[in-house]
Coordinates of C-alpha atoms and ligand atoms in Angstrom, one line a residue:
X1 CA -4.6 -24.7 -44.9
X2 CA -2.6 -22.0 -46.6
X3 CA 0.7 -20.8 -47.5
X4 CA 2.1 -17.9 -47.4
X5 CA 4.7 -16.5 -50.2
X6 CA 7.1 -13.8 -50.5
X7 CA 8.3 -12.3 -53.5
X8 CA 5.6 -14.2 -55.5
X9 CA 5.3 -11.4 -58.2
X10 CA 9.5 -12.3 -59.3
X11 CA 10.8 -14.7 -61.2
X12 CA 11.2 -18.0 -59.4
X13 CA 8.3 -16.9 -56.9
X14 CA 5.5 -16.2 -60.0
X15 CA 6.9 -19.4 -61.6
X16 CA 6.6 -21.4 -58.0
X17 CA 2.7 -19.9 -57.2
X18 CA 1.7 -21.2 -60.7
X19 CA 3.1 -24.1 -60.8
X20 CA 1.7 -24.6 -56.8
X21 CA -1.7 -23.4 -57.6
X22 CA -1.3 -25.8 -60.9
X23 CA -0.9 -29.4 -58.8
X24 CA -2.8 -28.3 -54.8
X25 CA -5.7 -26.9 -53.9
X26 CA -4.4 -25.1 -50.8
X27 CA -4.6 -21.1 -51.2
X28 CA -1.5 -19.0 -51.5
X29 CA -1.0 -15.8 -49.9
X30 CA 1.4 -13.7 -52.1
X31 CA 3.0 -10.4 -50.2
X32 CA 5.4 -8.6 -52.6
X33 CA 6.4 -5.1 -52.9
X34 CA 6.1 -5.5 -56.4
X35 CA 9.3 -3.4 -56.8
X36 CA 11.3 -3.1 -60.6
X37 CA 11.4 -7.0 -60.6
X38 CA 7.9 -7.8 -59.5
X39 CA 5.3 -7.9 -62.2
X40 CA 1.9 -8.7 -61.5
X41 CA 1.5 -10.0 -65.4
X42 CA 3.2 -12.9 -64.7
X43 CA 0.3 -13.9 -62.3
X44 CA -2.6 -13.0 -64.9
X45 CA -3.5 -16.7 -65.6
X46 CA -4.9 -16.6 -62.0
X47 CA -6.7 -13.7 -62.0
X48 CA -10.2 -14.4 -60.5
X49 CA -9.2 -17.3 -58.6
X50 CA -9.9 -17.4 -54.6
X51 CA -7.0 -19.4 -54.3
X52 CA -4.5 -16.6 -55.0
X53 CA -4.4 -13.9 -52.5
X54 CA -1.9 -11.0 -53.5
X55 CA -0.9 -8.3 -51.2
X56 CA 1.1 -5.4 -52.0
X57 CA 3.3 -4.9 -49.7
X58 CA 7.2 -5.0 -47.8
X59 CA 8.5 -7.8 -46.2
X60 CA 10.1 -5.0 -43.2
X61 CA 6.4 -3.7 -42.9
X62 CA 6.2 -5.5 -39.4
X63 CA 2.5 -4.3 -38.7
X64 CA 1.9 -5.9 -41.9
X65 CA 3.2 -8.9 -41.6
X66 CA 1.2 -9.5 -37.8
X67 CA -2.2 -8.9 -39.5
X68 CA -1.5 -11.0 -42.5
X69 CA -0.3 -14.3 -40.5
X70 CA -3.0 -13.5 -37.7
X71 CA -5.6 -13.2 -40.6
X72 CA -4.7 -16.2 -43.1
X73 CA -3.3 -18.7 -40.2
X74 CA -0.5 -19.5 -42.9
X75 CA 0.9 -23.7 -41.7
X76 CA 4.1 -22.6 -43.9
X77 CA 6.0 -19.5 -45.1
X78 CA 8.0 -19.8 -48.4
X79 CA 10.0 -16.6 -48.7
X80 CA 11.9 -15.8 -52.1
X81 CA 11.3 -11.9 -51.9
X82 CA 14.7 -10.5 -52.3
X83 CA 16.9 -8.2 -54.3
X84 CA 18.3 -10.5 -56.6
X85 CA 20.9 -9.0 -59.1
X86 CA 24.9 -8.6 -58.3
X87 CA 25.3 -5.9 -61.1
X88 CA 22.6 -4.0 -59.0
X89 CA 24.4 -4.7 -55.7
X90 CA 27.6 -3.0 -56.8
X91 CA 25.8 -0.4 -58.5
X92 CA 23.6 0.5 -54.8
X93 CA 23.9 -2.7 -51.9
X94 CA 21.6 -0.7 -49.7
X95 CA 18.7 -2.0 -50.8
X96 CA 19.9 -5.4 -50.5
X97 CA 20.9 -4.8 -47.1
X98 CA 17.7 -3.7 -46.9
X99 CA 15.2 -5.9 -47.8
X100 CA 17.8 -9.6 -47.7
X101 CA 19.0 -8.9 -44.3
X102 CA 16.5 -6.2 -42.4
X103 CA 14.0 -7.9 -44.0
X104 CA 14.4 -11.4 -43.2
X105 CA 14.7 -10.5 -39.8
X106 CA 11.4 -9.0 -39.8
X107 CA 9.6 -11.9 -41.3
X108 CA 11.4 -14.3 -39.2
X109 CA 10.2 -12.1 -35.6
X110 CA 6.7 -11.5 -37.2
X111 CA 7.0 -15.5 -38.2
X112 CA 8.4 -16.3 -34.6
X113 CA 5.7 -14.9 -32.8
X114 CA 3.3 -16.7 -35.0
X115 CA 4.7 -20.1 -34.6
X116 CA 5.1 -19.6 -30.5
X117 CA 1.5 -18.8 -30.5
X118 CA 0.4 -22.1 -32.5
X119 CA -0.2 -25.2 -30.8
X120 CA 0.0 -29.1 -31.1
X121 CA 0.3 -30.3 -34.6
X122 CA -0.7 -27.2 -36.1
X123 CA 2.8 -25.9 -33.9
X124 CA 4.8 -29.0 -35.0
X125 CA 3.7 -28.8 -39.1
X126 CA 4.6 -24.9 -39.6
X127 CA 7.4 -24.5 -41.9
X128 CA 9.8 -21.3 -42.7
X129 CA 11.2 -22.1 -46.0
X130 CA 14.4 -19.6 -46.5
X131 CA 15.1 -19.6 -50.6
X132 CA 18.9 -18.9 -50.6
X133 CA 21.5 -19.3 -53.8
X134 CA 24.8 -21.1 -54.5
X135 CA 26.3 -17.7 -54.3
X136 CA 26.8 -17.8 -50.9
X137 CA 30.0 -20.0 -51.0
X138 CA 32.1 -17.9 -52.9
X139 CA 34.0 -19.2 -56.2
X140 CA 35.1 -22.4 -57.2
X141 CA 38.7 -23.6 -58.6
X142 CA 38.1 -24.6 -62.2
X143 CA 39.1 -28.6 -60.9
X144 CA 37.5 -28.5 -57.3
X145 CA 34.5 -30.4 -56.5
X146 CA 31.2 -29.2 -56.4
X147 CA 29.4 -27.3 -53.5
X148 CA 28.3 -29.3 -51.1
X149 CA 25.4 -27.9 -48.4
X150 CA 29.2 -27.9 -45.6
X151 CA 31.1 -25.9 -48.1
X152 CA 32.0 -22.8 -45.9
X153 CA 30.4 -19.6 -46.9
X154 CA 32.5 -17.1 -48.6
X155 CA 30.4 -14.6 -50.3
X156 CA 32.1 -12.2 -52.7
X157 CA 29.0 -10.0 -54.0
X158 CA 27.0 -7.3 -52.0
X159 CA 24.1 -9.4 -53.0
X160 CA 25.8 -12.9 -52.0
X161 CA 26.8 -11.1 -48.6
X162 CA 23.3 -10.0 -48.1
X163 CA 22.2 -13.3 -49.0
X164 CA 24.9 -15.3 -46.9
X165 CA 23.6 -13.1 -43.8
X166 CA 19.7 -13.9 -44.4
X167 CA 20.9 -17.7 -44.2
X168 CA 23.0 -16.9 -40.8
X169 CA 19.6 -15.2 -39.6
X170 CA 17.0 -18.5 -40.6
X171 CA 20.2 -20.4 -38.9
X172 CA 20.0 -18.7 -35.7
X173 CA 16.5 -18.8 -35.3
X174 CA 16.5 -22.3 -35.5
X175 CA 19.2 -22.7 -33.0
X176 CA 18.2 -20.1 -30.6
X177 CA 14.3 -20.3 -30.7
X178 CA 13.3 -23.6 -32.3
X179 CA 11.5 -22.2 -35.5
X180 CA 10.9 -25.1 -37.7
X181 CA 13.4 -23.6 -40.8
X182 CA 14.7 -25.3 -43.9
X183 CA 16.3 -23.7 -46.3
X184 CA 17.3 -24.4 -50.0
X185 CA 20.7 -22.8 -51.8
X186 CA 19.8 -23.6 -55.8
X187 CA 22.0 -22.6 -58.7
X188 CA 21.2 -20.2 -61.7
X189 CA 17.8 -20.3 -62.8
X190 CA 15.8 -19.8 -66.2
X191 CA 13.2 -20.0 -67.7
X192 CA 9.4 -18.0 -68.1
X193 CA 9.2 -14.5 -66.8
X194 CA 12.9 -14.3 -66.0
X195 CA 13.5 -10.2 -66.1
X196 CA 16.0 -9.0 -69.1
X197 CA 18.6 -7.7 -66.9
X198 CA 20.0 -11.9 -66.1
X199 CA 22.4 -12.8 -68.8
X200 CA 19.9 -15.6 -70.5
X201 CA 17.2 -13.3 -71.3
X202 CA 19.2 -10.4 -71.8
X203 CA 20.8 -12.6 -74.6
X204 CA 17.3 -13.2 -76.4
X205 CA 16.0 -9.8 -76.4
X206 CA 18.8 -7.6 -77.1
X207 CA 19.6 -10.1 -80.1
X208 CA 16.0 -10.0 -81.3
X209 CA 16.2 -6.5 -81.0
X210 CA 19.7 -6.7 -83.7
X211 CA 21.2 -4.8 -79.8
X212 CA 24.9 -6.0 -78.3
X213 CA 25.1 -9.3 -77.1
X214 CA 27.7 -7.8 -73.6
X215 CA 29.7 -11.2 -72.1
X216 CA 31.4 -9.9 -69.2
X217 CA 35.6 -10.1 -69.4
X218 CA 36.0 -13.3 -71.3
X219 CA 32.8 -15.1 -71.1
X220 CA 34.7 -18.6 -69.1
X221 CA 33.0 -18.0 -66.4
X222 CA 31.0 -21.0 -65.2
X223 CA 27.6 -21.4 -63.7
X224 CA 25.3 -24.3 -63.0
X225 CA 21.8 -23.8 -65.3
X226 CA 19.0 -25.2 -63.6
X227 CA 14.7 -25.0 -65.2
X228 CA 12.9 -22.5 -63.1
X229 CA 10.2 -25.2 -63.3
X230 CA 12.9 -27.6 -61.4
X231 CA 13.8 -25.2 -58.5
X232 CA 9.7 -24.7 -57.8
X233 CA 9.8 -28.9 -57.6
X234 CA 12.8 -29.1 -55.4
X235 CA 11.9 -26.2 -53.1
X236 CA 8.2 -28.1 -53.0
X237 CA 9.9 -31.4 -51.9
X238 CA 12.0 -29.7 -49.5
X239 CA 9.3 -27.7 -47.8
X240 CA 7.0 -31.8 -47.8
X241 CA 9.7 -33.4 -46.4
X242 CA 13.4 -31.6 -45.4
X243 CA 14.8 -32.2 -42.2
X244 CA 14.6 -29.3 -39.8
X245 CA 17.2 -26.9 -40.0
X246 CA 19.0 -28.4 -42.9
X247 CA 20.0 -27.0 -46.1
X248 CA 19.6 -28.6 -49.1
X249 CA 21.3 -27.5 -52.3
X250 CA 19.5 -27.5 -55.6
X251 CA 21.2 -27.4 -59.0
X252 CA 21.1 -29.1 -62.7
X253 CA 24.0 -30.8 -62.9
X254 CA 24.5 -28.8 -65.4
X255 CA 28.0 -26.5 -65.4
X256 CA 28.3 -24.1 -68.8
X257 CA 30.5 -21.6 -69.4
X258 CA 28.7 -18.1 -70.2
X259 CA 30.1 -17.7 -73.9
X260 CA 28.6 -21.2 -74.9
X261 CA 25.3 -20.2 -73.1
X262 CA 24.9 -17.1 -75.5
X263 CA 26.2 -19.3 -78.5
X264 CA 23.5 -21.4 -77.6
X265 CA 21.0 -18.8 -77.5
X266 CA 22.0 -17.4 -81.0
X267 CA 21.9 -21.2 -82.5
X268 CA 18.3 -21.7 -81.0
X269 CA 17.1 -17.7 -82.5
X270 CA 18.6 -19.0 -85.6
X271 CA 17.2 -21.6 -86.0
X272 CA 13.1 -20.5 -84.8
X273 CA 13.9 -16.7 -85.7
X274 CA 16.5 -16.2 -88.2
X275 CA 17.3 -12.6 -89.0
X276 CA 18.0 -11.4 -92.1
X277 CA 21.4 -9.4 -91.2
X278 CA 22.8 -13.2 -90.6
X279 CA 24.0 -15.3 -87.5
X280 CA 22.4 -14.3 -83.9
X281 CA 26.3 -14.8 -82.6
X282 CA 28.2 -11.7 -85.2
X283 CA 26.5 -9.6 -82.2
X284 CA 28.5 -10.9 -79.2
X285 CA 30.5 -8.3 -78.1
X286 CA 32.9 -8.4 -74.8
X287 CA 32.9 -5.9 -73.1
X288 CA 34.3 -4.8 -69.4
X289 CA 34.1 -7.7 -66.5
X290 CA 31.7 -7.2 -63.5
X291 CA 34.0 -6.3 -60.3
X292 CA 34.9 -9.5 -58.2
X293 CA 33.3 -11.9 -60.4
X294 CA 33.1 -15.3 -58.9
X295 CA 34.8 -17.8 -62.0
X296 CA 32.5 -20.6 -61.0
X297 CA 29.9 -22.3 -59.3
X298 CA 28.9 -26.0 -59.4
X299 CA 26.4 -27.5 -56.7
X300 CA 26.4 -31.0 -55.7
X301 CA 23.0 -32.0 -55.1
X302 CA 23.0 -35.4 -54.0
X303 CA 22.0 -34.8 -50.4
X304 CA 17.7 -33.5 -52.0
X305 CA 17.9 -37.0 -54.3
X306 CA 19.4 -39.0 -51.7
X307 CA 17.0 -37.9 -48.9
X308 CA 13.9 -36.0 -51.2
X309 CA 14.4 -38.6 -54.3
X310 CA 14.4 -35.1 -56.1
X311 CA 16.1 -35.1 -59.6
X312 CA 15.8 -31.9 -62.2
X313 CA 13.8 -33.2 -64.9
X314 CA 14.6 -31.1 -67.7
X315 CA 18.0 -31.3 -69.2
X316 CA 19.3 -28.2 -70.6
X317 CA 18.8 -28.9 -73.8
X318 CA 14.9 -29.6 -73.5
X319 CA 14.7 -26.4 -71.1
X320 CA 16.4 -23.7 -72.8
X321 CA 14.5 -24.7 -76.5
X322 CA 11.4 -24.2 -74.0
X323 CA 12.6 -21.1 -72.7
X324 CA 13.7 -18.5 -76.3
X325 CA 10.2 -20.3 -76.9
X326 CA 8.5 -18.4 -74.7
X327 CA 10.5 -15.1 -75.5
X328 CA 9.6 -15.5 -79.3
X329 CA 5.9 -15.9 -78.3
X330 CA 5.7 -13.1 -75.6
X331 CA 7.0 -10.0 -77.1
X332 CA 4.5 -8.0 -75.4
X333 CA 5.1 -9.6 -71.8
X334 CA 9.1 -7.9 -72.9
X335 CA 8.0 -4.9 -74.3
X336 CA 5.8 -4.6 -70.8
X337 CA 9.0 -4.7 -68.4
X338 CA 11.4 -3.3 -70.9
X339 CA 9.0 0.2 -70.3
X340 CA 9.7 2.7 -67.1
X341 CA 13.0 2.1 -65.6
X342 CA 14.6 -0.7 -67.6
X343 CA 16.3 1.6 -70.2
X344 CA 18.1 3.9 -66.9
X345 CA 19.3 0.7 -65.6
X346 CA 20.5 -0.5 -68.8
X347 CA 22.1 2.6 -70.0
X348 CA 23.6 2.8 -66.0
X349 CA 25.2 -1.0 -66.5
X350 CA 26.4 -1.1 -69.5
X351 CA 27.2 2.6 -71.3
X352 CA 30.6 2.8 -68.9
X353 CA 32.0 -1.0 -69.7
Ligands
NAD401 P1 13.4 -11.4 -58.6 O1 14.3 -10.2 -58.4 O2 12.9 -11.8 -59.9 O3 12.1 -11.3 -57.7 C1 12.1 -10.8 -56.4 C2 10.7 -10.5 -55.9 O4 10.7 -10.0 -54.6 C3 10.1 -9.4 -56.8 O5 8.7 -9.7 -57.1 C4 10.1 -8.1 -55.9 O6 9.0 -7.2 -56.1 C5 10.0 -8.8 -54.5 N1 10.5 -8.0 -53.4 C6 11.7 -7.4 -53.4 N2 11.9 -6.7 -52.3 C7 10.8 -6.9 -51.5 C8 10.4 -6.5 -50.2 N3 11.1 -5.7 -49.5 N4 9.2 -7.0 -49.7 C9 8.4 -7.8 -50.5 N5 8.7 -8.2 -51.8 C10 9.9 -7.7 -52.3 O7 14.2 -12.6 -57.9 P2 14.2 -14.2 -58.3 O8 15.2 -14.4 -59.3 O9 12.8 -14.6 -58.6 O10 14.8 -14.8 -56.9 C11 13.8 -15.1 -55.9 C12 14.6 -15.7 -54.7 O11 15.4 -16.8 -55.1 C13 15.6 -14.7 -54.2 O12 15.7 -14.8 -52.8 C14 17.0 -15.1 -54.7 O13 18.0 -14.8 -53.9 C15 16.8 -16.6 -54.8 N6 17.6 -17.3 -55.9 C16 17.5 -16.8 -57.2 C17 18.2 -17.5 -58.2 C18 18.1 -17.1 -59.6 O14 18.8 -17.7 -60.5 N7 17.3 -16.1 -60.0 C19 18.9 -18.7 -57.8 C20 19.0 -19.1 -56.5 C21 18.3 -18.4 -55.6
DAU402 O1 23.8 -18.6 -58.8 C1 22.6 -18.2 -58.4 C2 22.4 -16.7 -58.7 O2 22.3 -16.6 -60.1 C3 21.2 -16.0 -58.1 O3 21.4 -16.1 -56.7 C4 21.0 -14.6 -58.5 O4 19.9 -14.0 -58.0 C5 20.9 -14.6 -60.0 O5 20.9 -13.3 -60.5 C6 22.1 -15.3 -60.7 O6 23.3 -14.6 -60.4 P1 24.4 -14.4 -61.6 O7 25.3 -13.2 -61.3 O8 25.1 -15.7 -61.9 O9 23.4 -14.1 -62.9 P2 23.5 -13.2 -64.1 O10 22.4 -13.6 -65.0 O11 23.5 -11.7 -63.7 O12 24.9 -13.5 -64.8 C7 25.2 -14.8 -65.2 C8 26.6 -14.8 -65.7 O13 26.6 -14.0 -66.9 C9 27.6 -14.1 -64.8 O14 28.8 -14.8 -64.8 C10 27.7 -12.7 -65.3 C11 27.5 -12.9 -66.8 N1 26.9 -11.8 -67.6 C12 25.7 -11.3 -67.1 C13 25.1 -10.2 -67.7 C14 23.9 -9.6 -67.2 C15 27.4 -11.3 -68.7 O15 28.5 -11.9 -69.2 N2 26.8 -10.3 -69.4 C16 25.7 -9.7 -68.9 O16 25.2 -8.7 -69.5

């Protein structure tokens, strides 16, 4: 038995192969492109381990994608490989048109042909497990309830659009062709390897660096934190035991307002870093908001613990003291990604704002 993984040089994916590889003995085959966001550092611990395929390589590469599932026989699919930044998508949305919606669609034919091949229980075990976000239905009222997985999909972001199509895809091809899909729409993450261009380790580096803290407009707007760590659990119980063609929604119950997420931050560097030139927080400066930005997202996520029994187990307390814990004690793993392109994208964000 094997898996197969997109995007599992990333954030979430890196974090969801270790942690998989950590609790199973079933092998992982691990196709990313290993674009800006991929990093194959994050993966070192398993260097030298059968268990750990990686293949460079494009999720629209349809050629590709026949050889690998005809080769490795993958029982499930578990695809996170994505554009993944809204400041990017305004900046260029091709390449999230790209690889979010051409792409899916390519893994979901190559996958399709797969799965019509299989047979018996082999045919009735295979899994596609579409990674989605809370983004994809739109921006909340500050007193309305929380997402539920019905909440009707109003995407405001080139990214979120791109994302809300993938889903519409993984939808269809359940409806139209049978393929055995769930998929899972989870909150904002954090945690290890999380790239410094997402507002929690942004926060930690530039500060450690004595750089800007930049809160968008006036820092109220509200996101639900969730522990990297918990999304891999949840996306694991979802792919064990979801119902077919069902979406499940994964969050933290946990609803902060960006300006008391960097405070945070500072109080944390204080207190395990202090700097000299005084409080972490005399560097937060506002600065111009991000075009369209959603006000706030909240997910209800009863339907995974009702059905799954799945419950995030860090609070956000215990995960973010966890989290500038690992940026204090791998400067190098930053200094690593902060080389080659970071500094044009950074200078591109934020010089105009
Ligand atoms: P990321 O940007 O850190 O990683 C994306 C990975 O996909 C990278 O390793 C990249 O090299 C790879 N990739 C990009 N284009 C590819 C292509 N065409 N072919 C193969 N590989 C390609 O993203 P992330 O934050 O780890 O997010 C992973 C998934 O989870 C995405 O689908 C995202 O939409 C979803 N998600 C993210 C969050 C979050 O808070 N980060 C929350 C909910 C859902
Ligand atoms: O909700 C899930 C989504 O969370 C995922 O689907 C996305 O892939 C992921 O990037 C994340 O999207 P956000 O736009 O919410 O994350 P980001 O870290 O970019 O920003 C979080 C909030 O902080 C958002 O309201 C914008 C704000 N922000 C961000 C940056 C980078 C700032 O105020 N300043 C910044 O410099």
């Amino acid at each position: 038995m094997t898996i197969l993984v997109t995007g599992g040089a990333g954030f979430i994916g890196s974090n969801f192969v270790l942690d998989w590889l950590a609790q199973s003995a079933e092998p992982v085959v691990n196709l990313d492109a290993l674009t800006y966001a991929g990093n194959l550092q994050n993966l070192a611990a398993l260097q030298g381990k059968p268990a750990h395929v990686f293949v460079k390589g494009d999720i629209g590469d349809r050629a590709l994608l026949d050889s690998l599932l005809a080769t490795h026989r993958p029982r499930a699919v578990v695809h996170f490989a994505a554009e993944s930044h809204v400041d990017r998508s305004i900046h260029g949305p091709g390449a999230f048109m790209k690889t979010n919606v051409e792409g899916t669609f390519t893994l979901l034919e190559a996958v399709r042909q797969h799965w019509a091949a299989l047979d018996g229980d082999t045919k009735t075990a295979f899994r596609f497990h579409h990674v989605s976000t809370d983004e994809v239905y739109g921006s909340l009222a500050p007193d309305a309830p929380a997402f539920t997985e019905t909440h009707p999909y109003e995407p405001n972001s080139p990214y979120s659009a791109s994302k809300a199509a993938s889903d519409h895809l993984v939808r269809a091809w359940h409806h139209t062709y049978g393929l055995p899909v769930v998929t899972t729409n989870c909150s904002n993450n954090y945690g290890p390897f999380h790239f410094p261009e997402k507002l929690i380790p942004l926060m930690i580096v530039n500060a450690l660096a004595g750089k800007p803290l930049p809160v968008y407009g006036d820092g109220q707007q509200i996101r639900d934190w969730l522990y990297v760590g918990d999304h891999c659990s949840g996306i694991r119980a979802v792919l064990a035991g979801g119902r077919l063609g069902e979406t499940y929604n994964i969050g933290g119950w946990n609803e902060k307002a960006n300006l008391d997420i960097v405070k945070t931050v500072c109080a944390l560097l204080d207190e395990l870093q202090p700097s000299a030139a005084g409080p972490y927080a005399r560097l937060i400066t506002y600065v111009t908001d991000r075009p369209g930005h959603d006000r706030r997202y909240a997910i209800d996520a009863r339907k995974i613990e009702r059905e799954l029994g799945w419950r995030p187990a860090e609070t956000f307390e215990t995960g973010i003291r966890k989290t500038v814990q690992w940026y204090l004690s791998h400067g190098d793993w930053v200094a690593n990604v902060q080389s080659g392109g970071y500094k044009d994208w950074v200078a591109a964000n934020y010089a105009a704002r």
